[in-house]
Amino acid sequence: MTQDQLYQLYSEANHGSPPVPRASLLSFPSLNFDIYDDGSTLVNRLFYVLPLPGKSSLFIFFQDNSFTKDSQGDLSLVDSSLNTWNPQ
């Protein structure tokens, strides 16, 4: 999913008037943790939690980032994806 598609979903969930500007959508991750690390590959997940004042609820999405790791431990981004969180 693209950042524009994600912003559109957020806007629709908040009845078309999101309080967070598009440029700020990925500015403040709420959780940041590694979900996989085997020494040569690292997968990191960033969770974002945005308010939905029109519904008195939250819009939650996450970004998965996959990296390769060299012998020095330096990371190179291989893939990044945005996904909405639906706990049901």
XYZ file of C-alpha atoms in Angstrom:
88
model
C 0.000 0.000 0.000
C 1.320 3.470 -0.819
C 1.460 6.366 1.614
C -1.235 8.140 -0.437
C -3.525 5.093 -0.206
C -2.936 4.871 3.521
C -3.710 8.562 3.980
C -6.910 8.135 1.970
C -8.001 5.264 4.252
C -7.217 7.381 7.316
C -9.171 10.306 5.892
C -12.171 8.099 5.093
C -12.075 6.514 8.555
C -12.230 9.998 10.072
C -15.116 11.130 7.866
C -12.886 12.965 5.373
C -11.232 15.381 7.776
C -8.060 13.928 9.308
C -6.317 16.134 11.880
C -2.848 14.839 10.911
C -1.296 16.466 7.817
C -0.218 14.064 5.057
C 3.443 15.086 5.517
C 3.280 14.015 9.185
C 1.725 10.600 8.615
C 4.977 8.662 9.195
C 6.646 11.130 11.548
C 5.880 9.584 14.926
C 5.962 5.803 15.280
C 4.436 4.621 18.551
C 6.246 1.270 18.670
C 9.504 0.190 17.080
C 10.724 -3.376 17.360
C 12.629 -6.055 15.493
C 10.476 -9.056 14.622
C 13.200 -11.168 12.976
C 17.001 -11.174 13.062
C 19.173 -14.083 11.962
C 22.466 -12.185 11.752
C 22.256 -11.494 8.025
C 18.630 -10.361 7.704
C 16.631 -8.033 9.931
C 12.907 -7.303 9.775
C 11.777 -4.292 11.748
C 8.189 -3.187 12.395
C 7.085 0.355 13.200
C 3.546 0.827 14.531
C 1.726 4.147 14.181
C -1.358 5.118 16.177
C -3.389 8.101 14.981
C -6.497 9.590 16.591
C -9.893 9.469 14.921
C -11.653 12.281 16.795
C -14.785 11.969 14.672
C -15.224 8.379 15.900
C -13.491 8.616 19.303
C -11.221 5.766 18.272
C -7.810 5.065 16.742
C -6.380 4.332 13.303
C -3.487 1.879 13.598
C -1.074 0.943 10.839
C 2.419 -0.469 10.607
C 5.463 -0.359 8.373
C 7.557 -3.477 7.849
C 11.167 -2.801 6.857
C 13.463 -5.607 5.663
C 17.222 -5.150 5.760
C 20.306 -7.156 4.905
C 23.184 -6.977 7.359
C 26.848 -6.997 6.405
C 29.667 -8.467 8.503
C 30.078 -5.126 10.314
C 26.386 -5.073 11.259
C 25.560 -2.223 8.870
C 22.052 -2.392 7.412
C 20.845 -1.949 3.829
C 17.112 -1.501 3.246
C 15.741 -4.167 0.899
C 11.978 -3.649 1.181
C 9.444 -1.512 3.002
C 5.675 -1.942 3.119
C 2.735 -0.171 4.766
C -0.190 -2.151 6.166
C -3.285 -1.351 8.175
C -3.767 -3.103 11.497
C -6.980 -5.066 11.854
C -6.939 -7.191 15.017
C -10.116 -9.076 14.061
